[in-house]
Amino acid sequence: MTTTTTKTGQPMDRDSLDSLLRRRLFYTPAFEVYGGVKGLFDYGPPGCSLQANIVDLWRKHFVLEEDMLEMDCTALTPYDVFKTSGHLDKFADWMCKDPKNGDIFRADHIVEEVLESRLKGDKEARGQKVDVDEEKEAKKKKRVKDTKAVKLDDSVVQEYEEILAQIDNYDGEQLGLLITKYEIKSPTSGGDLLPPAAFNLMFQTAIGPSSNLVGYLRPETAQGQFLAFQKLLEFNQQAMPFASASIGKSFRNEISPRSGLIRVREFLMAEIEHYVDPDGGKTHPRFHEVEHIELDLLNRETQLQGRTDIERMPIGKAVSSGLVDNETLGYFLARINLFLEKIGVDRKKLRFRQHMKNEMAHYAADCWDAELLTSFGWIECVGCADRSAYDLTVHAKKTGAPLCVRETRSEPLRVEEWQIDLDKKKFGPKFKKDGKAVEAAVDALSQDLREKLSLDLEKIGKIEVDVPSVGSGKVEITNDLIKIEKRTRVEHTREYTPNVIEPSFGIGRILYSLVEHVYWSREGDEARGVTTWDAYQFDKVLSFPPPVAPTKVLLVPLSNHIDFKPLVKHLSQKLRQLGISNRVDDSSASIGKRYSRNDELGTPLGITVDFQSLKDNTFTLRDRDTTKQVRSDEDTICSAIKSLVEGHKTWENVRTELPEFTGQETE
């Protein structure tokens, strides 16, 4: 396990946290009574609320504030869409097969685990302390044989560390060379592995009863947005730039799902497609608002050197220096940073890692991942890529749909160019069935080549054009069939295909990473009435910020006294009318225990109804993290809660405004 700490600096105990999350039903393995299926999980009530609150804040932070056009596209997608987009050919991971027993391993994972195991053995041989993650080691037993304490040469240690630092940069062939070079064998049979082969990650299905129409469950939400571009542009009254957004389920048939909620087969995504004019330098009108924001950046040059050193830099400097490709990409990196901090992510456990060249698609101009540090290591939670004009271009070429922008020029543009005229009456009979292929080849001639061929036509009365699909690959065209002349064309309208900047959020990964970042154990439980061993399970705290907490307020009557019930019911209804979720704990447990077991649910605020409340309709308001309390009348307390839940105030603000309270009347 990666050495990480809790919110308050204690060593992270992932087993304890996972036990809490399952026991309190944040999530649970799907179909567990049938043995479960790897990579499939269900969210329980607090998990659902937490996810919904994160999504709600995401909508406000991006869709509302940026005036984006939200869509809900279908998850079931026909074959032609993913064939055109390239997903059918390239959306794959590399897997290795053991020919002796048929076991399948993900190539980069087995290289990573074997090299990490050898480095661990080297540390043991050198007498150095080795941190052991028992859960991870137990899972590795099927994939990696027991670690041997073998000292490695310093150069080999450095080589292994450099490989691990850029493990995401290797393609299938390179992974195969690493497996051969370092003699990595099948962990189950000990034999050689077959060379890595690509495994497509999309779930295939049939659309309709005839099974003639092949479909796939989408691995991302983007393609539906791209295909609706022209309609969105019209809806936006042809105004550019603009962005679309979509939140929905995606599906990936992972080779080896692992790491709990980090790598799953069905997950929630939130994606933005920001369309921008490439000729404008991809500037952003609001970039000046964020250019001062500092980000922790891990650039590709550092990674190529086998290092992971972070450089903190204002995003304005990162863009002006060329480290980040353009303003729009930089703007969204800063906005992503602000969003993650808003929901409670630990700033010290957030970095932006630039993609290596091999990681990026051939058409991408630049790409950065927002990574969050967890006990599983640095986890990619948000990708932010400049996809250029690739998607709109390939879909327009395939379908003929006008996925482009047409705008009237402020001044007409005069263009001198070489134009070609064909005598269609003679051209068709001359080339017969090859006519279309020849005509397409002629239309595709560049301006430079047209100028050269015009001279040939004038000198020798004919030209020769490359047409690979016809005869020998070269076609002769005489001057009675073709004319090439230089003419002036006046353009009143400009047509271009927008470039796309795409921030893509894995909501499940963000959710889990956030849980680790806000988790801690409270000391001194005796002071809160938690003194017995039975109560030990209630000493954990999830310090969610009030806006994302699953439940906002706990209502606690001091006792089961019958006079408390009307007040509790009234308060609960009033809070719900204000849109504030709350729950009542009127069990016989002590107040300390009742608060403690809701602290581990992340409930940030608590109202105690006591005998003083019966006299003057005042109540105490408790803060989860500090356990401090204030007291005031009903309206003031509810107003303070609303301000906290909406993120307008902090507890310190409330504490300075309202009188502090130190103890309840017990009779």
XYZ file of C-alpha atoms in Angstrom:
667
model
C 0.000 0.000 0.000
C 1.244 3.466 -0.834
C 2.232 5.263 2.365
C -0.517 7.828 2.908
C -2.092 9.484 5.892
C -5.546 10.405 7.079
C -6.878 13.963 7.149
C -5.157 14.561 10.493
C -1.842 12.893 9.623
C -2.426 9.428 11.076
C -1.234 6.390 9.067
C -3.983 5.319 6.661
C -5.657 2.038 7.621
C -7.477 1.102 4.417
C -8.958 -2.091 5.890
C -10.578 -0.089 8.677
C -11.942 2.475 6.220
C -13.247 -0.191 3.852
C -14.946 -1.947 6.756
C -16.642 1.310 7.719
C -17.822 2.010 4.158
C -19.317 -1.458 3.779
C -20.777 -1.606 7.287
C -22.479 1.778 6.882
C -23.584 0.834 3.368
C -21.766 3.513 1.394
C -21.245 0.710 -1.117
C -21.519 -3.054 -1.356
C -20.485 -5.698 -3.922
C -23.289 -6.243 -6.446
C -25.067 -9.623 -6.520
C -23.183 -10.647 -3.367
C -25.651 -13.399 -2.420
C -24.758 -15.056 -5.742
C -21.060 -14.728 -5.092
C -20.681 -11.301 -6.700
C -19.007 -10.242 -9.951
C -15.639 -8.492 -9.957
C -15.775 -4.831 -10.851
C -19.493 -4.363 -10.101
C -20.705 -2.482 -7.009
C -23.936 -0.994 -5.675
C -24.104 2.283 -3.746
C -26.176 2.292 -0.556
C -28.114 5.293 0.850
C -25.119 7.385 2.049
C -23.113 6.518 -1.074
C -26.008 7.546 -3.324
C -26.427 10.835 -1.461
C -22.697 11.568 -1.572
C -22.557 10.872 -5.313
C -25.671 12.973 -5.973
C -24.226 15.894 -4.004
C -20.907 15.724 -5.881
C -22.799 15.704 -9.191
C -24.994 18.600 -8.036
C -21.922 20.685 -7.186
C -20.353 19.681 -10.520
C -23.433 20.962 -12.373
C -23.375 24.263 -10.498
C -19.602 24.712 -10.874
C -19.453 23.889 -14.582
C -22.821 23.645 -16.354
C -24.463 26.583 -14.589
C -21.481 28.896 -14.134
C -20.083 28.255 -17.633
C -23.540 28.311 -19.306
C -23.026 24.854 -20.821
C -25.601 22.919 -22.849
C -26.362 19.688 -21.020
C -27.368 16.507 -22.856
C -28.375 13.013 -21.791
C -27.256 10.687 -24.589
C -28.057 7.005 -24.952
C -25.538 4.487 -23.605
C -26.337 1.934 -26.333
C -24.393 2.858 -29.457
C -24.379 1.272 -32.957
C -21.279 -0.299 -34.494
C -20.673 2.388 -37.149
C -20.211 5.158 -34.568
C -17.367 3.410 -32.733
C -15.843 2.121 -35.960
C -15.589 5.693 -37.212
C -14.358 7.122 -33.897
C -11.581 4.528 -33.693
C -12.815 2.844 -30.510
C -13.226 -0.523 -32.198
C -9.610 -0.555 -33.301
C -7.841 1.287 -30.498
C -9.892 1.280 -27.277
C -7.972 -1.596 -25.761
C -5.606 -2.743 -23.013
C -2.712 -5.141 -23.506
C -3.108 -8.639 -22.093
C -0.797 -11.650 -21.831
C -1.954 -15.246 -21.902
C -0.367 -18.247 -20.222
C -0.457 -20.946 -22.950
C -0.220 -23.729 -20.372
C -3.389 -22.987 -18.413
C -5.121 -20.152 -20.287
C -4.777 -17.592 -17.462
C -5.008 -13.955 -18.578
C -2.957 -11.092 -17.125
C -2.914 -7.414 -17.940
C 0.552 -6.793 -19.345
C 1.372 -3.479 -17.650
C 0.074 -4.747 -14.309
C 2.214 -7.880 -14.292
C 5.347 -5.933 -15.272
C 4.596 -3.381 -12.547
C 3.942 -5.977 -9.864
C 6.996 -8.122 -10.646
C 9.373 -5.146 -10.671
C 7.850 -3.754 -7.463
C 8.254 -7.192 -5.879
C 11.927 -7.326 -6.848
C 12.515 -3.829 -5.472
C 10.887 -4.943 -2.228
C 13.235 -7.935 -2.098
C 16.177 -5.616 -2.691
C 15.162 -3.465 0.287
C 14.861 -6.543 2.496
C 18.303 -7.736 1.414
C 19.736 -4.306 2.285
C 18.073 -4.402 5.705
C 15.763 -1.491 4.906
C 12.235 -1.176 6.294
C 9.543 -2.387 3.910
C 5.930 -1.186 4.267
C 3.587 -4.120 3.631
C -0.013 -3.788 2.480
C -1.431 -7.146 3.591
C -4.543 -6.815 1.415
C -2.502 -5.999 -1.680
C 0.016 -8.741 -0.925
C -2.795 -11.284 -0.576
C -4.158 -10.305 -3.987
C -0.665 -10.504 -5.493
C -0.119 -14.117 -4.443
C -1.986 -15.309 -7.518
C 0.044 -13.059 -9.794
C 3.514 -12.805 -8.233
C 5.464 -15.538 -6.479
C 6.818 -14.943 -2.984
C 9.332 -12.124 -2.795
C 12.928 -13.225 -2.329
C 15.396 -11.035 -0.477
C 17.852 -10.513 -3.322
C 20.104 -7.479 -3.497
C 20.096 -5.773 -6.892
C 22.814 -3.647 -8.441
C 22.210 0.061 -7.927
C 21.940 0.495 -11.701
C 19.215 -2.171 -11.866
C 17.287 -0.492 -9.043
C 17.434 2.801 -10.926
C 16.347 1.056 -14.142
C 13.348 -0.545 -12.437
C 12.325 2.747 -10.831
C 12.543 4.573 -14.167
C 10.354 1.928 -15.828
C 7.762 2.130 -13.044
C 7.693 5.947 -13.264
C 6.576 5.740 -16.906
C 4.716 2.415 -16.961
C 1.723 4.078 -18.689
C 3.974 5.120 -21.577
C 4.588 1.625 -22.975
C 2.666 0.078 -25.865
C 2.127 -3.649 -26.414
C 5.393 -4.255 -28.238
C 7.411 -2.392 -25.592
C 5.691 -4.277 -22.761
C 6.549 -7.532 -24.553
C 10.215 -6.502 -24.721
C 10.200 -5.702 -20.992
C 8.664 -9.094 -20.182
C 11.355 -10.819 -22.244
C 14.261 -8.689 -21.013
C 13.465 -9.094 -17.323
C 12.390 -12.754 -17.661
C 8.895 -12.180 -16.305
C 7.061 -15.503 -16.178
C 3.491 -16.592 -15.594
C 2.851 -16.366 -11.847
C 0.607 -19.430 -11.948
C 2.576 -21.909 -14.070
C 6.050 -20.369 -14.085
C 6.159 -20.696 -17.859
C 6.640 -18.139 -20.608
C 3.807 -15.759 -21.453
C 2.554 -15.155 -24.978
C 3.334 -11.695 -26.420
C 0.871 -8.977 -25.320
C -2.302 -8.817 -27.409
C -4.858 -5.999 -27.571
C -8.154 -6.638 -25.759
C -11.023 -4.292 -26.674
C -12.684 -2.966 -23.521
C -16.186 -2.346 -24.922
C -19.173 -4.560 -24.104
C -20.743 -5.809 -27.336
C -24.436 -6.581 -27.735
C -27.126 -6.918 -30.421
C -29.762 -4.251 -31.039
C -33.164 -5.736 -31.880
C -34.387 -9.342 -32.084
C -32.718 -10.186 -35.406
C -29.204 -9.567 -33.980
C -28.216 -8.034 -37.320
C -27.427 -4.626 -35.826
C -24.325 -4.801 -33.640
C -24.134 -2.340 -30.761
C -21.875 -1.494 -27.832
C -22.319 -0.037 -24.387
C -20.463 3.272 -24.511
C -17.076 3.495 -22.750
C -17.488 7.295 -22.501
C -20.261 9.855 -23.062
C -18.425 11.971 -25.646
C -19.564 10.508 -28.985
C -23.237 11.323 -28.456
C -22.314 14.949 -27.831
C -20.147 15.149 -30.960
C -22.900 13.749 -33.180
C -25.353 16.361 -31.870
C -22.922 19.234 -32.515
C -24.866 20.848 -35.373
C -28.118 20.837 -33.408
C -26.369 22.260 -30.358
C -24.810 24.999 -32.498
C -28.250 25.921 -33.835
C -29.696 25.875 -30.302
C -26.895 28.250 -29.302
C -27.864 30.584 -32.175
C -24.635 29.794 -34.068
C -22.575 31.471 -31.304
C -19.021 30.236 -30.717
C -17.309 29.180 -28.520
C -19.672 27.029 -26.462
C -19.609 23.805 -24.449
C -21.844 20.795 -24.082
C -21.903 18.552 -21.013
C -23.214 15.113 -20.158
C -23.478 12.996 -17.011
C -24.170 9.292 -17.357
C -23.090 5.697 -16.974
C -20.237 4.250 -19.026
C -19.008 0.679 -19.303
C -15.586 -0.925 -19.751
C -14.884 -4.638 -19.732
C -11.745 -4.407 -17.603
C -9.290 -7.308 -17.915
C -8.605 -7.416 -14.175
C -10.853 -5.160 -12.053
C -9.117 -4.320 -8.786
C -8.673 -1.644 -6.141
C -12.325 -1.561 -5.050
C -14.181 1.423 -6.503
C -11.099 2.614 -8.405
C -11.265 0.159 -11.321
C -14.796 -1.019 -12.092
C -16.776 -2.143 -15.136
C -19.735 0.228 -14.782
C -19.244 3.782 -13.583
C -20.591 7.321 -13.672
C -18.853 9.925 -15.839
C -19.301 13.664 -16.236
C -17.819 15.006 -19.469
C -17.513 18.419 -21.084
C -16.879 19.113 -24.775
C -15.773 22.738 -25.220
C -15.806 23.795 -28.887
C -13.325 26.501 -29.864
C -12.123 28.202 -33.051
C -8.600 26.860 -33.758
C -7.582 30.021 -35.637
C -8.048 32.160 -32.540
C -5.157 30.513 -30.701
C -7.639 28.659 -28.466
C -7.829 31.636 -26.125
C -10.461 31.802 -23.387
C -12.345 35.023 -22.484
C -12.236 34.209 -18.747
C -8.630 33.013 -18.541
C -7.603 36.192 -16.701
C -9.865 35.126 -13.809
C -7.795 31.998 -13.102
C -4.286 32.769 -14.375
C -3.012 33.376 -10.821
C -4.112 29.946 -9.541
C -1.171 27.704 -8.707
C -1.210 24.041 -9.747
C 1.157 21.192 -8.884
C 2.399 20.015 -12.291
C 4.274 16.840 -13.285
C 5.453 17.390 -16.849
C 6.373 14.702 -19.363
C 10.076 15.628 -19.506
C 10.416 14.906 -15.788
C 8.658 11.562 -16.249
C 10.950 10.602 -19.139
C 13.858 11.025 -16.731
C 12.254 8.467 -14.420
C 11.359 11.093 -11.809
C 8.078 12.308 -10.311
C 9.128 15.746 -9.034
C 6.286 18.255 -8.815
C 6.605 21.893 -9.857
C 4.109 24.373 -8.415
C 3.324 27.043 -10.968
C 0.586 29.618 -11.729
C -1.461 28.386 -14.667
C -0.809 31.692 -16.435
C 2.932 30.973 -16.427
C 2.357 27.347 -17.487
C 0.437 28.535 -20.557
C 2.744 31.427 -21.468
C 5.795 29.145 -21.248
C 4.182 26.560 -23.533
C 4.091 23.828 -20.891
C 0.278 23.814 -21.175
C -0.672 24.109 -24.843
C -3.294 26.869 -24.775
C -5.467 29.152 -22.644
C -8.652 27.103 -22.910
C -6.900 23.935 -21.742
C -5.235 25.913 -18.940
C -8.542 27.522 -17.952
C -10.186 24.146 -17.457
C -7.210 22.762 -15.503
C -7.611 25.644 -13.058
C -11.390 25.192 -12.874
C -10.934 21.455 -12.236
C -8.552 22.319 -9.391
C -11.104 24.693 -7.864
C -13.886 22.097 -8.120
C -11.858 19.349 -6.443
C -10.877 21.660 -3.592
C -14.520 22.764 -3.222
C -15.757 19.212 -2.634
C -13.090 18.578 0.007
C -10.079 17.059 -1.769
C -6.789 17.546 0.099
C -4.742 20.115 -1.837
C -1.508 18.341 -0.860
C -2.757 15.107 -2.444
C -3.647 16.597 -5.838
C -1.378 16.895 -8.859
C -1.739 17.372 -12.610
C 0.290 14.904 -14.672
C 1.006 15.563 -18.337
C 0.482 12.620 -20.674
C 3.509 11.053 -22.299
C 3.568 11.180 -26.107
C 2.737 7.463 -26.345
C -0.249 7.902 -24.026
C -1.904 10.550 -26.183
C -3.939 9.838 -29.285
C -2.174 10.840 -32.511
C -4.557 13.761 -32.963
C -4.257 15.189 -29.423
C -2.364 18.459 -28.940
C -1.918 18.120 -25.160
C -3.447 16.172 -22.283
C -3.245 16.393 -18.479
C -4.719 14.191 -15.758
C -5.812 15.443 -12.347
C -4.493 12.678 -10.086
C -5.395 12.168 -6.424
C -3.114 10.403 -3.957
C -4.758 7.465 -2.194
C -3.613 4.288 -0.475
C -3.682 2.747 -3.978
C -1.192 5.350 -5.212
C -1.811 8.293 -7.540
C -5.190 7.746 -9.220
C -6.290 9.422 -12.451
C -9.651 11.032 -11.621
C -10.048 13.731 -14.276
C -8.598 13.802 -17.775
C -8.361 17.104 -19.630
C -7.413 16.757 -23.295
C -7.158 18.920 -26.377
C -8.720 16.518 -28.907
C -8.168 18.921 -31.828
C -10.882 18.546 -34.540
C -10.568 14.772 -34.827
C -14.001 13.553 -33.731
C -16.100 16.062 -35.660
C -13.912 15.574 -38.746
C -14.128 11.767 -38.908
C -17.883 11.675 -38.275
C -18.513 14.385 -40.892
C -16.380 12.528 -43.430
C -18.214 9.248 -42.768
C -21.776 10.595 -42.753
C -21.607 13.791 -44.812
C -23.221 15.676 -41.916
C -22.148 19.346 -41.675
C -20.385 19.116 -38.305
C -18.762 22.497 -38.774
C -19.273 26.212 -38.191
C -20.240 28.644 -40.949
C -19.954 32.335 -40.167
C -20.231 35.489 -42.266
C -16.920 37.260 -42.732
C -16.722 40.885 -41.657
C -14.755 41.569 -44.860
C -14.937 39.418 -48.027
C -11.831 37.294 -48.554
C -10.308 37.197 -52.055
C -8.465 33.957 -52.742
C -6.315 33.255 -55.794
C -6.238 29.559 -56.593
C -5.821 27.013 -59.359
C -9.222 25.683 -60.351
C -10.018 22.601 -62.430
C -12.819 22.204 -64.976
C -13.707 18.765 -66.343
C -15.682 18.161 -69.537
C -18.214 15.786 -67.999
C -19.734 14.828 -71.369
C -16.402 13.404 -72.546
C -14.969 12.448 -69.139
C -17.627 9.824 -68.301
C -17.463 7.866 -71.578
C -13.642 7.986 -71.476
C -13.135 6.412 -68.040
C -16.469 4.565 -67.643
C -16.617 2.716 -64.270
C -13.374 4.353 -63.097
C -14.732 7.861 -63.648
C -15.592 8.600 -60.022
C -12.208 7.420 -58.742
C -10.340 9.515 -61.301
C -12.480 12.577 -60.603
C -11.897 12.218 -56.850
C -8.139 12.007 -57.395
C -8.229 15.159 -59.566
C -10.273 17.080 -56.971
C -7.763 16.083 -54.276
C -4.770 17.617 -56.115
C -2.940 20.246 -54.060
C -2.518 23.812 -55.257
C 1.218 23.289 -55.866
C 0.572 20.179 -57.945
C -2.204 21.885 -59.911
C 0.199 24.693 -60.844
C 2.795 22.183 -62.055
C 0.243 20.150 -64.029
C -1.107 23.305 -65.707
C 2.347 23.800 -67.240
C 2.424 20.169 -68.438
C -1.013 20.581 -69.958
C 0.121 23.699 -71.800
C 3.397 22.152 -73.029
C 2.470 18.561 -73.940
C -1.340 18.640 -73.986
C -1.806 16.011 -71.272
C -1.174 15.262 -67.600
C -0.617 12.155 -65.504
C -2.478 11.709 -62.201
C -1.949 9.077 -59.471
C -5.069 6.931 -59.023
C -4.018 3.815 -57.051
C -7.307 1.968 -57.589
C -7.203 2.208 -61.395
C -5.000 0.100 -63.660
C -1.279 0.610 -63.035
C -2.013 3.389 -60.556
C -1.421 6.262 -63.010
C -4.032 7.782 -65.330
C -3.388 10.010 -68.351
C -5.821 12.888 -68.976
C -5.672 14.944 -72.190
C -6.367 18.660 -72.586
C -9.732 18.032 -74.274
C -11.013 16.610 -70.973
C -9.529 19.013 -68.434
C -8.656 22.689 -67.962
C -6.492 24.096 -65.123
C -6.623 27.875 -64.694
C -5.683 30.386 -62.010
C -8.733 32.348 -60.855
C -9.799 34.643 -58.035
C -12.507 33.399 -55.694
C -14.348 35.693 -53.257
C -15.404 34.159 -49.925
C -18.175 35.850 -47.967
C -18.541 32.942 -45.514
C -15.892 31.192 -43.435
C -16.271 27.484 -42.720
C -14.209 25.629 -40.113
C -14.304 22.559 -37.896
C -13.966 23.498 -34.210
C -11.305 22.017 -31.966
C -12.469 20.355 -28.760
C -11.120 20.687 -25.219
C -12.499 17.794 -23.172
C -12.471 17.596 -19.356
C -13.635 14.087 -18.388
C -14.496 13.259 -14.750
C -14.645 9.768 -13.227
C -17.189 10.435 -10.491
C -16.664 7.096 -8.717
C -12.895 7.583 -8.500
C -13.335 11.133 -7.236
C -15.843 9.893 -4.650
C -13.549 7.191 -3.283
C -10.461 9.430 -3.249
C -12.457 12.108 -1.424
C -13.508 9.571 1.213
C -9.846 8.722 1.888
C -8.930 12.410 2.050
C -11.594 13.279 4.663
C -11.205 10.124 6.805
C -9.589 10.245 10.253
C -9.818 8.779 13.766
C -10.792 10.935 16.699
C -8.772 10.759 19.902
C -10.178 11.212 23.392
C -13.498 9.438 22.887
C -13.955 9.204 26.660
C -14.835 12.894 26.714
C -17.717 12.190 24.376
C -19.106 9.239 26.283
C -17.419 6.563 24.140
C -15.630 4.415 26.718
C -16.527 0.776 26.044
C -15.022 -1.663 23.575
C -18.430 -1.978 21.855
C -18.285 1.698 21.029
C -14.823 1.483 19.477
C -16.298 1.093 15.997
C -17.765 4.577 16.294
C -14.516 6.520 16.681
C -13.978 7.135 12.965
C -14.842 10.432 11.275
C -15.567 11.391 7.667
C -15.119 15.161 7.456
C -17.132 15.867 4.315
C -17.711 19.584 3.672
C -21.397 20.358 4.396
C -22.324 20.880 0.701
C -21.388 17.277 -0.225
C -22.143 15.435 3.034
C -24.748 12.670 2.524
C -26.880 13.894 5.435
C -26.499 17.476 6.631
C -28.013 17.467 10.119
C -28.535 14.965 12.933
C -31.437 15.706 15.287
C -30.820 14.364 18.789
C -33.358 14.605 21.601
C -31.586 14.587 24.975
C -33.707 11.634 26.073
C -36.894 9.769 25.186
C -38.949 12.325 27.106
C -42.326 12.565 25.353
C -42.275 16.399 25.305
C -39.248 16.361 22.958
C -41.048 14.563 20.115
C -43.145 17.494 18.767
C -40.076 19.768 18.720
C -37.961 17.174 16.913
C -40.707 16.534 14.351
C -41.190 20.259 13.760
C -37.452 20.893 13.295
C -37.112 17.956 10.894
C -39.992 19.194 8.729
C -38.692 22.772 8.727
C -35.213 21.687 7.622
C -36.662 19.521 4.849
C -38.736 22.462 3.621
C -35.441 24.371 3.390
C -34.025 21.524 1.270
C -31.730 20.304 4.061
C -31.498 16.537 4.580
C -31.638 15.364 8.183
C -32.214 12.278 10.269
C -33.351 11.686 13.831
C -31.516 9.474 16.320
C -33.797 9.009 19.338
C -32.262 5.712 20.424
C -31.413 4.997 24.044
C -27.666 5.343 23.460
C -25.827 8.249 25.060
C -25.592 11.516 23.142
C -21.862 10.925 22.703
C -22.445 7.562 21.033
C -25.240 8.906 18.862
C -23.098 11.756 17.609
C -20.100 9.473 17.157
C -21.862 6.942 14.972
C -23.111 9.771 12.756
C -19.643 11.341 12.612
C -18.565 8.239 10.721
C -21.402 8.852 8.241
C -19.948 12.314 7.674
C -22.927 14.243 9.087
C -21.410 17.706 9.676
C -23.989 19.256 12.018
C -26.090 18.182 14.948
C -29.020 19.780 16.788
C -29.702 18.765 20.370
C -33.208 19.199 21.749
C -33.026 19.524 25.551
C -35.100 20.812 28.443
C -33.986 24.384 27.775
C -35.533 24.001 24.300
C -38.921 23.349 25.932
C -38.623 26.597 27.900
C -37.428 29.090 25.269
C -37.337 27.299 21.887
C -33.532 27.524 21.663
C -31.317 24.696 20.463
C -27.666 23.771 20.373
C -25.845 23.333 17.066
C -22.816 21.003 17.108
C -19.914 20.917 14.649
C -18.703 17.414 13.744
C -14.979 18.125 13.437
C -14.393 20.318 16.489
C -17.338 18.974 18.591
C -17.911 22.613 19.635
C -21.478 23.856 20.091
C -23.368 27.142 19.848
C -26.886 27.947 21.005
C -29.600 30.162 19.593
C -33.260 30.313 18.638
C -34.836 28.116 15.987
C -34.771 30.592 13.088
C -31.160 31.628 13.725
C -29.983 28.020 13.964
C -31.797 27.056 10.752
C -30.386 30.106 8.953
C -26.869 29.206 10.080
C -27.315 25.628 8.871
C -28.555 26.806 5.472
C -25.516 29.092 5.079
C -23.151 26.231 6.000
C -24.833 23.710 3.700
C -24.789 26.120 0.753
C -21.113 26.868 1.334
C -21.632 30.563 2.105
C -20.217 30.317 5.644
C -17.745 28.179 7.571
C -18.141 26.864 11.106
C -15.704 29.512 12.309
C -18.012 32.184 10.893
C -20.986 30.717 12.752
C -19.007 30.252 15.966
C -18.054 33.933 16.056
C -21.637 35.043 15.397
C -23.483 32.856 17.941
C -22.915 32.264 21.662
C -20.875 29.174 22.531
C -22.539 26.429 24.539
C -20.808 23.985 26.877
C -23.405 21.614 28.376
C -27.089 20.571 28.334
C -29.551 20.711 31.165
C -30.403 17.135 32.102
C -33.741 17.816 33.770
